[in-house]
PDB file of C-alpha atoms in Angstrom:
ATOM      1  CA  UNK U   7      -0.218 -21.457   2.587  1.00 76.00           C
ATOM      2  CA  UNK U   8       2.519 -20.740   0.332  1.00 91.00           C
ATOM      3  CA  UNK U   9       4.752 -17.925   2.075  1.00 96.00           C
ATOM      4  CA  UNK U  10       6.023 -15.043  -0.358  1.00 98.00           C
ATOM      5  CA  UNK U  11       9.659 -15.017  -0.455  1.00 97.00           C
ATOM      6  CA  UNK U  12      12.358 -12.226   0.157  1.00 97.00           C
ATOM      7  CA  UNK U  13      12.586 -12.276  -3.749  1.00 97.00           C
ATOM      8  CA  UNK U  14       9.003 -11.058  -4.286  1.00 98.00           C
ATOM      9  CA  UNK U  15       9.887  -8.048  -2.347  1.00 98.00           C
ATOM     10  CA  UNK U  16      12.824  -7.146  -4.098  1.00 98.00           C
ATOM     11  CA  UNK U  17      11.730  -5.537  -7.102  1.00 98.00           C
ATOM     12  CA  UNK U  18       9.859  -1.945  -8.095  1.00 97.00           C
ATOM     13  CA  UNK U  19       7.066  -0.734  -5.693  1.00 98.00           C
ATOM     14  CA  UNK U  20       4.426  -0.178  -8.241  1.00 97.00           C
ATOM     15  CA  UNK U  21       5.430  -3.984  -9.243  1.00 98.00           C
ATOM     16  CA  UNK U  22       5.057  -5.545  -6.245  1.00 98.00           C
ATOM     17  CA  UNK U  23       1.887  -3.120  -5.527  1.00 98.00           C
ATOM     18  CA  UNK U  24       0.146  -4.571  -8.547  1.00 97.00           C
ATOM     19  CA  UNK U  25       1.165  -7.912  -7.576  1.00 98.00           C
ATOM     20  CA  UNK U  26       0.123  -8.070  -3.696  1.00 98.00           C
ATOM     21  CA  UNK U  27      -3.372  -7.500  -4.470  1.00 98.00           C
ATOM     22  CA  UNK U  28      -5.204 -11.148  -3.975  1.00 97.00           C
ATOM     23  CA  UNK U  29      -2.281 -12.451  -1.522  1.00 98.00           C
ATOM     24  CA  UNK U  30      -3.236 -12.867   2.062  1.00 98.00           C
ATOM     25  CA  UNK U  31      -2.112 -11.362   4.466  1.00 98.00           C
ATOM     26  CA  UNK U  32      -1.776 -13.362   7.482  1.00 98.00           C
ATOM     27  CA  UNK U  33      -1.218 -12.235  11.624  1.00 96.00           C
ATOM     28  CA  UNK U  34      -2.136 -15.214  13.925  1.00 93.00           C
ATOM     29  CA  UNK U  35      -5.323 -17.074  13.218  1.00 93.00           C
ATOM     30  CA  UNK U  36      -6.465 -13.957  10.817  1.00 96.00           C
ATOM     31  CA  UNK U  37      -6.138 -13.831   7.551  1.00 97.00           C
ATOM     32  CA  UNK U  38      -7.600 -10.902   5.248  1.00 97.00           C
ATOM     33  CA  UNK U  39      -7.254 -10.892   1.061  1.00 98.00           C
ATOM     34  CA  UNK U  40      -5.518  -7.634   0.080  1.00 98.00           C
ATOM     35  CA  UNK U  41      -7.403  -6.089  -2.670  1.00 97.00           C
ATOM     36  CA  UNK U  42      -5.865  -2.151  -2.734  1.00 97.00           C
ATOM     37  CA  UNK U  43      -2.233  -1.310  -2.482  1.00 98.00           C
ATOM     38  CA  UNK U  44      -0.700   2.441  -3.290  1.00 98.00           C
ATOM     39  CA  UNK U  45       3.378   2.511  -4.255  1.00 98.00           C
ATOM     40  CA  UNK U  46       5.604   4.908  -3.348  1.00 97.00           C
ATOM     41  CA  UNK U  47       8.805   4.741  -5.264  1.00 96.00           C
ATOM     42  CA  UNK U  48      11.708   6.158  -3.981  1.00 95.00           C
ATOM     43  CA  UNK U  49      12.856   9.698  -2.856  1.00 96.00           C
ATOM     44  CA  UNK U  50      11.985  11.708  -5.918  1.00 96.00           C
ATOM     45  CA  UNK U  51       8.426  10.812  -5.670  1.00 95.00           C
ATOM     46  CA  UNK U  52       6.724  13.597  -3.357  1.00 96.00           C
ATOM     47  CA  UNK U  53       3.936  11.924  -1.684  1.00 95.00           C
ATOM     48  CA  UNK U  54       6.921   9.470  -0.200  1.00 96.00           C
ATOM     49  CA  UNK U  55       7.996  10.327   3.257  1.00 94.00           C
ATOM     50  CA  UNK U  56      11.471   9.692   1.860  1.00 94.00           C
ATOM     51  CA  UNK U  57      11.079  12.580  -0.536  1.00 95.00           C
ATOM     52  CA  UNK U  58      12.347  14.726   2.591  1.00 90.00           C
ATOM     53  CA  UNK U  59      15.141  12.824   2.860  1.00 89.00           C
ATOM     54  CA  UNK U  60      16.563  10.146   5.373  1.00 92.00           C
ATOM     55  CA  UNK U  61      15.698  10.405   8.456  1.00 93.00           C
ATOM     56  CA  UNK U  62      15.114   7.870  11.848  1.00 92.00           C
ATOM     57  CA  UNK U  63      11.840   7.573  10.868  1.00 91.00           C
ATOM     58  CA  UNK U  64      12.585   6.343   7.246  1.00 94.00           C
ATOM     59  CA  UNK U  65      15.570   4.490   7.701  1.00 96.00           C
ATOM     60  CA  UNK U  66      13.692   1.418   7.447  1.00 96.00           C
ATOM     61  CA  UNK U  67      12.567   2.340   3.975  1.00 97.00           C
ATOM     62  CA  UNK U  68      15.907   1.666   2.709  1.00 96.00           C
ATOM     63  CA  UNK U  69      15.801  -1.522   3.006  1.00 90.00           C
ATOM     64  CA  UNK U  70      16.437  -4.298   2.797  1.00 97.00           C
ATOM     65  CA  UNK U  71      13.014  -5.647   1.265  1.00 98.00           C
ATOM     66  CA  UNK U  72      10.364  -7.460   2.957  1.00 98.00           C
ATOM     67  CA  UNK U  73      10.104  -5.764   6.671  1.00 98.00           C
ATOM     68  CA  UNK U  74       6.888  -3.188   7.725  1.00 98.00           C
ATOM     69  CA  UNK U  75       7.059   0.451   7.370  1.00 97.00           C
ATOM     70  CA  UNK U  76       4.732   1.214  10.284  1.00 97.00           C
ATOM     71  CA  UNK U  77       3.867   4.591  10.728  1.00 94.00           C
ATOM     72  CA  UNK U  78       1.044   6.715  13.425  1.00 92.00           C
ATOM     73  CA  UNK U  79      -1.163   9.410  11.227  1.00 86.00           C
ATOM     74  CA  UNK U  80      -3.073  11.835  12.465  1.00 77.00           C
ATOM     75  CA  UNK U  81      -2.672  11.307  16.207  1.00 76.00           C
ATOM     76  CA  UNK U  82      -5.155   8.292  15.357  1.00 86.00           C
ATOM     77  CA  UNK U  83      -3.834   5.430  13.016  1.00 91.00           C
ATOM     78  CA  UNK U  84      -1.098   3.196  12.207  1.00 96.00           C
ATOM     79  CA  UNK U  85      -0.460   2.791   8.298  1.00 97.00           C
ATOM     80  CA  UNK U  86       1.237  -1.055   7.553  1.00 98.00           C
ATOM     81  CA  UNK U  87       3.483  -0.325   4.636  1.00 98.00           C
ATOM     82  CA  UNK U  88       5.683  -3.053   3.110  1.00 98.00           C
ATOM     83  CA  UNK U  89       9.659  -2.135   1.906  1.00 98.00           C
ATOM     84  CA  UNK U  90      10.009  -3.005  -1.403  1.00 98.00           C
ATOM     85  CA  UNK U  91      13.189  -2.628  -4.185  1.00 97.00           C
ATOM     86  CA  UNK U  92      16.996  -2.690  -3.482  1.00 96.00           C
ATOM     87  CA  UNK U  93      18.854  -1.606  -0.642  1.00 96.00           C
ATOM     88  CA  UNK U  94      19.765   2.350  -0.791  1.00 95.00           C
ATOM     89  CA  UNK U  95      16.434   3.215  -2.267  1.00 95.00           C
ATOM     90  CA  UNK U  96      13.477   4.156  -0.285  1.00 96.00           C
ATOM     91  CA  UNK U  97      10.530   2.489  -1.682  1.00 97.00           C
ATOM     92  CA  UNK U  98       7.369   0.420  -0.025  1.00 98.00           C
ATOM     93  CA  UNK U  99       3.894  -0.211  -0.805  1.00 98.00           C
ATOM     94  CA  UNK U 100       0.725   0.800   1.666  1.00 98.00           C
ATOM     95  CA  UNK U 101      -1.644  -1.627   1.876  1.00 98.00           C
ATOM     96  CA  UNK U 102      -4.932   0.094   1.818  1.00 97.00           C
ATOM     97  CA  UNK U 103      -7.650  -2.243   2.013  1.00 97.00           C
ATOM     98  CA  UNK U 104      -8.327  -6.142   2.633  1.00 97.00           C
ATOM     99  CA  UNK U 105     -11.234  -8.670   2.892  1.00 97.00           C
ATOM    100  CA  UNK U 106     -11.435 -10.637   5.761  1.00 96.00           C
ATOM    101  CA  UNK U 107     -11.571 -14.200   5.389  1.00 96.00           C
ATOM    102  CA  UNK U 108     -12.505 -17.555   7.285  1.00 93.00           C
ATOM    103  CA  UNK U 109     -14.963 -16.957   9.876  1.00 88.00           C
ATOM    104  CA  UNK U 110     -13.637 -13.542  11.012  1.00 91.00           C
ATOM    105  CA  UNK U 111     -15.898 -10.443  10.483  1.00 91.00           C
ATOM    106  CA  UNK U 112     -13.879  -7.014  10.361  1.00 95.00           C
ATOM    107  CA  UNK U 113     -14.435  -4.057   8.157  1.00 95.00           C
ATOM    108  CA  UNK U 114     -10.737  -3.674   6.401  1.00 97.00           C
ATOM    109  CA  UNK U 115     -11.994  -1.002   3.928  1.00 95.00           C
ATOM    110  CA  UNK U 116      -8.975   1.830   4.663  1.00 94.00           C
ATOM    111  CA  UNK U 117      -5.349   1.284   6.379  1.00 95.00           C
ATOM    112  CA  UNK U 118      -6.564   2.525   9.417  1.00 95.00           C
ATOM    113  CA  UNK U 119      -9.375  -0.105   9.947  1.00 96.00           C
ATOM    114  CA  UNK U 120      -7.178  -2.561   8.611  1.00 97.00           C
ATOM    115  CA  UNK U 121      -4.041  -2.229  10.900  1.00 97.00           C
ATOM    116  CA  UNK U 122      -6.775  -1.741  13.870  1.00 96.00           C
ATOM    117  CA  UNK U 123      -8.631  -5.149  13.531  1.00 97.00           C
ATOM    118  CA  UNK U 124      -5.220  -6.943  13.016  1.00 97.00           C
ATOM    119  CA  UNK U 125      -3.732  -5.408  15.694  1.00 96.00           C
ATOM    120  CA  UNK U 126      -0.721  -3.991  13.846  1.00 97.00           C
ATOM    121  CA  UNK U 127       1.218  -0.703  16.000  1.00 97.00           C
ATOM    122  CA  UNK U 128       4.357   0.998  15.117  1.00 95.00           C
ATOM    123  CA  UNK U 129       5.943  -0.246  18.452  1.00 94.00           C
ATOM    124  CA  UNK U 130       5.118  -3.624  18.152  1.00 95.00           C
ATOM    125  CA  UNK U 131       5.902  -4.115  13.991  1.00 97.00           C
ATOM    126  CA  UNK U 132       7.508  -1.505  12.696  1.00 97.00           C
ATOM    127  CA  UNK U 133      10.429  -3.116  11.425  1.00 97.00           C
ATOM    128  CA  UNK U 134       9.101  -6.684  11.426  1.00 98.00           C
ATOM    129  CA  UNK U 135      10.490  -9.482   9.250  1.00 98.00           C
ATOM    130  CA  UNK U 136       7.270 -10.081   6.649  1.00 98.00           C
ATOM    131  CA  UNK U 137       9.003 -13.428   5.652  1.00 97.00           C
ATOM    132  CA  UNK U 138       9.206 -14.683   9.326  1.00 96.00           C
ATOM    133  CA  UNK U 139       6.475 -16.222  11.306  1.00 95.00           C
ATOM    134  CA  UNK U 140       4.702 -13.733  13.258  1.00 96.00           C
ATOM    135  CA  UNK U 141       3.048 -11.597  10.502  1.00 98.00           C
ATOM    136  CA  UNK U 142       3.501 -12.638   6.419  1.00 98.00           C
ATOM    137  CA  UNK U 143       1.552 -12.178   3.072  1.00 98.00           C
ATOM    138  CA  UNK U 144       1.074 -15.806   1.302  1.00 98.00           C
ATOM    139  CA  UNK U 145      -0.067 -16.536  -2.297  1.00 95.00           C
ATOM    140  CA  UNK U 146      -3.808 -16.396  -2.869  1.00 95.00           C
ATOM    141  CA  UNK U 147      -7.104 -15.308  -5.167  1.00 92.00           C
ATOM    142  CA  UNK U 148      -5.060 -13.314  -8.107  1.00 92.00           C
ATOM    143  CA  UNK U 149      -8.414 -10.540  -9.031  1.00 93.00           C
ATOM    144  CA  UNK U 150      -9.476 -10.967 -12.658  1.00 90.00           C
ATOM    145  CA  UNK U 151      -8.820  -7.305 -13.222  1.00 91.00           C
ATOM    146  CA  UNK U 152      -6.353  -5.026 -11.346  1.00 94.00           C
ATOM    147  CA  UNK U 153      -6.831  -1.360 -12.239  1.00 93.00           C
ATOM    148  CA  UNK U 154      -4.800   0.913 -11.927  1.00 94.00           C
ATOM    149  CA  UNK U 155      -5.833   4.437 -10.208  1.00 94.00           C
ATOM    150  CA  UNK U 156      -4.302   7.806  -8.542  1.00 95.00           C
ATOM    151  CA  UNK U 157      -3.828   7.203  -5.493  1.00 95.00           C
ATOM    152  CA  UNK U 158      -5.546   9.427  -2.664  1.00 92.00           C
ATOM    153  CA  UNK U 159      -4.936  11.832   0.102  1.00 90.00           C
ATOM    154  CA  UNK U 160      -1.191  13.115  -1.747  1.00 92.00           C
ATOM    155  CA  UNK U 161      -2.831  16.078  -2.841  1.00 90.00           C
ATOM    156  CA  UNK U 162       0.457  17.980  -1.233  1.00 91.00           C
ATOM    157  CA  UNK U 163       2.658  16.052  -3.650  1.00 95.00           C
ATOM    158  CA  UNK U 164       2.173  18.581  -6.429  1.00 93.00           C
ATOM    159  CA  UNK U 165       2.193  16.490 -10.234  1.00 94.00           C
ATOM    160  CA  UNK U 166       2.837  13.762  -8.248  1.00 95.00           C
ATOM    161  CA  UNK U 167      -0.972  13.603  -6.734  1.00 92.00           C
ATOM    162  CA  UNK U 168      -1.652  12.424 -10.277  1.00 93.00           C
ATOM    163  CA  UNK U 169       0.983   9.125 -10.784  1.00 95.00           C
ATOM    164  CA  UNK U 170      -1.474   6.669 -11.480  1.00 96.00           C
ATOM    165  CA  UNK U 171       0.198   4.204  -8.561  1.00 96.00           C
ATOM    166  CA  UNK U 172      -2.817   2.626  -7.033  1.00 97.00           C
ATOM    167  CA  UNK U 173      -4.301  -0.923  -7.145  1.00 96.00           C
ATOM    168  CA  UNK U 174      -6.987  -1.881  -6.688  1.00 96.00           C
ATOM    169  CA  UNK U 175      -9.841  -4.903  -6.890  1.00 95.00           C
ATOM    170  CA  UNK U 176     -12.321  -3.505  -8.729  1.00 87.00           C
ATOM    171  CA  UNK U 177     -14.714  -6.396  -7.960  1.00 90.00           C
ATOM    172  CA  UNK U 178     -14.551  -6.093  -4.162  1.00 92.00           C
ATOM    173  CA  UNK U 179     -16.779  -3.781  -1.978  1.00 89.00           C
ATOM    174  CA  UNK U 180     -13.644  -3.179   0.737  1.00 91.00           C
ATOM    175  CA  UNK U 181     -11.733  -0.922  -1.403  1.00 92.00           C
ATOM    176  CA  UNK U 182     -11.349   2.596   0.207  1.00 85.00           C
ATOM    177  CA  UNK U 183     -12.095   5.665  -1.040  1.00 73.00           C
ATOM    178  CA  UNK U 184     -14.084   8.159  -2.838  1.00 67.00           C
ATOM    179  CA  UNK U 185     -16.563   6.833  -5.115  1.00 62.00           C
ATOM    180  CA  UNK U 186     -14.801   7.783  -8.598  1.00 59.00           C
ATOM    181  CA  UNK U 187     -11.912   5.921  -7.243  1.00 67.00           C
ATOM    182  CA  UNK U 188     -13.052   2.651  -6.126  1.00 62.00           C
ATOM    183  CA  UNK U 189     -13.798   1.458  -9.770  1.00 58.00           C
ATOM    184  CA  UNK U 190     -12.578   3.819 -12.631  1.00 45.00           C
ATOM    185  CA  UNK U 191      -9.255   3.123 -13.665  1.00 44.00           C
ATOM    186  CA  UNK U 192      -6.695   5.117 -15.705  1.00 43.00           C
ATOM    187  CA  UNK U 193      -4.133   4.033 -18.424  1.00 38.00           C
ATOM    188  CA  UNK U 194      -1.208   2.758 -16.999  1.00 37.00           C
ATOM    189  CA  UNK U 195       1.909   4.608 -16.510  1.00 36.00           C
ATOM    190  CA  UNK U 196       5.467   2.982 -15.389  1.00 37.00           C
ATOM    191  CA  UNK U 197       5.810   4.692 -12.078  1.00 35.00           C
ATOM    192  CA  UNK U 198       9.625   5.503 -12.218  1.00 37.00           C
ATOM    193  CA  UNK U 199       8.987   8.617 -14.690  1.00 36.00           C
ATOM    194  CA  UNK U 200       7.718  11.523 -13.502  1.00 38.00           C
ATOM    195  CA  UNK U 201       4.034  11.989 -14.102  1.00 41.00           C
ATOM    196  CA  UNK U 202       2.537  14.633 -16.269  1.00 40.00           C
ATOM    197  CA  UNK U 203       0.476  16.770 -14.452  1.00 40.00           C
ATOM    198  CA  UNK U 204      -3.589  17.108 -15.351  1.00 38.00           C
ATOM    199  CA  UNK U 205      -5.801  20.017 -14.794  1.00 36.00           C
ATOM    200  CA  UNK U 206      -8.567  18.843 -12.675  1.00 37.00           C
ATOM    201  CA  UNK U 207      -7.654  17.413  -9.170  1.00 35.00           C
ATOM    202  CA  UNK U 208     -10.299  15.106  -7.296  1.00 35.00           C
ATOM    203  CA  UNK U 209     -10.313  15.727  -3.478  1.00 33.00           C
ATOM    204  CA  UNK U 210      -9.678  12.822  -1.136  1.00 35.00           C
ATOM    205  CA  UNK U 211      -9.895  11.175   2.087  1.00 34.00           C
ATOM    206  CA  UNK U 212      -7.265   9.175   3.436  1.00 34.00           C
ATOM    207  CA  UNK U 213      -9.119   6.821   5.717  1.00 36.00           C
TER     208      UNK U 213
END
């Protein structure tokens, strides 16, 4: 398989977001099709953990691109997360959801579930080199339609919650989520201005 480059990394979150869903991502002998992805672009955005400011935890989101942002939610999951942009600017992309592929049956349908069945910890990859050889994302099944949704659980971000900086496969049955959210999408919005906010607010899950 063709093994994404450092280059593919380096550019805006909600770019590369839109972009990683259909590659593979690929940990040993598994390999799962990404199919939902949520940006988070940098320290004005306030769903980002680097809207707080830097910190030991987030130094890694600072680059440079292509290394995990591993975090533990919830006393109960780890959240792979995938540095994205230049160096000095705290952006990455969550990967949400994935499809397992080959002969290898796991339910991949949240982060949590994901970074469970592929074995993925803070202490072990937090920090990890995505172009090396131990765990990497490789070209694969581009979706015929990407849309383009809120993404969920940021409810605390204020307008934010409403930034339209989720991707998703509509097409596949692993994407997370409420129901609303796993096919309706919204008109796209460049992610580096700040959202306008909307009345009604949908409640979430983040699992």
């Amino acid at each position: 398989m063709k093994k994404l480059p450092r280059s593919f990394y380096s550019r805006e979150a909600a770019e590369v977001a839109r972009d990683l869903v259909g590659m593979v991502l690929v940990r040993g002998k598994r390999r799962a099709r990404i199919v939902e992805t949520e940006a988070y672009v940098g320290e004005h955005d306030l769903a980002c953990h680097a809207s707080k400011g830097r910190t030991n935890r987030t130094e890694i989101m600072y680059g440079p691109a292509g290394h995990a942002y591993v975090y533990f939610i919830y006393g109960m999951y780890d959240m792979l997360n995938i540095v994205t942009g230049k160096v000095g600017v705290a952006q990455a992309v969550l990967i949400r959801a994935a499809e397992a592929l080959d002969d290898w049956d796991a339910d991949l349908s949240g982060p949590g579930k994901l970074c469970r069945a592929l074995g993925i910890t803070v202490k072990k990859d937090n920090g990890l080199d995505l172009t090396g050889d131990v765990m990497f994302l490789a070209r694969g099944r581009k979706p015929e339609h990407v849309r383009q949704t809120v993404r969920i659980g940021v409810e605390y971000s204020k307008h934010w919650q409403h930034a339209p900086l989720r991707f998703i496969d509509a097409a596949s049955r692993s994407v997370s989520g409420p129901r609303h959210l796993r096919g309706l999408g919204v008109s796209p919005e460049r992610s580096g201005e700040t959202p306008k906010p909307r009345r009604k607010v949908s409640r979430a899950r983040c699992d």
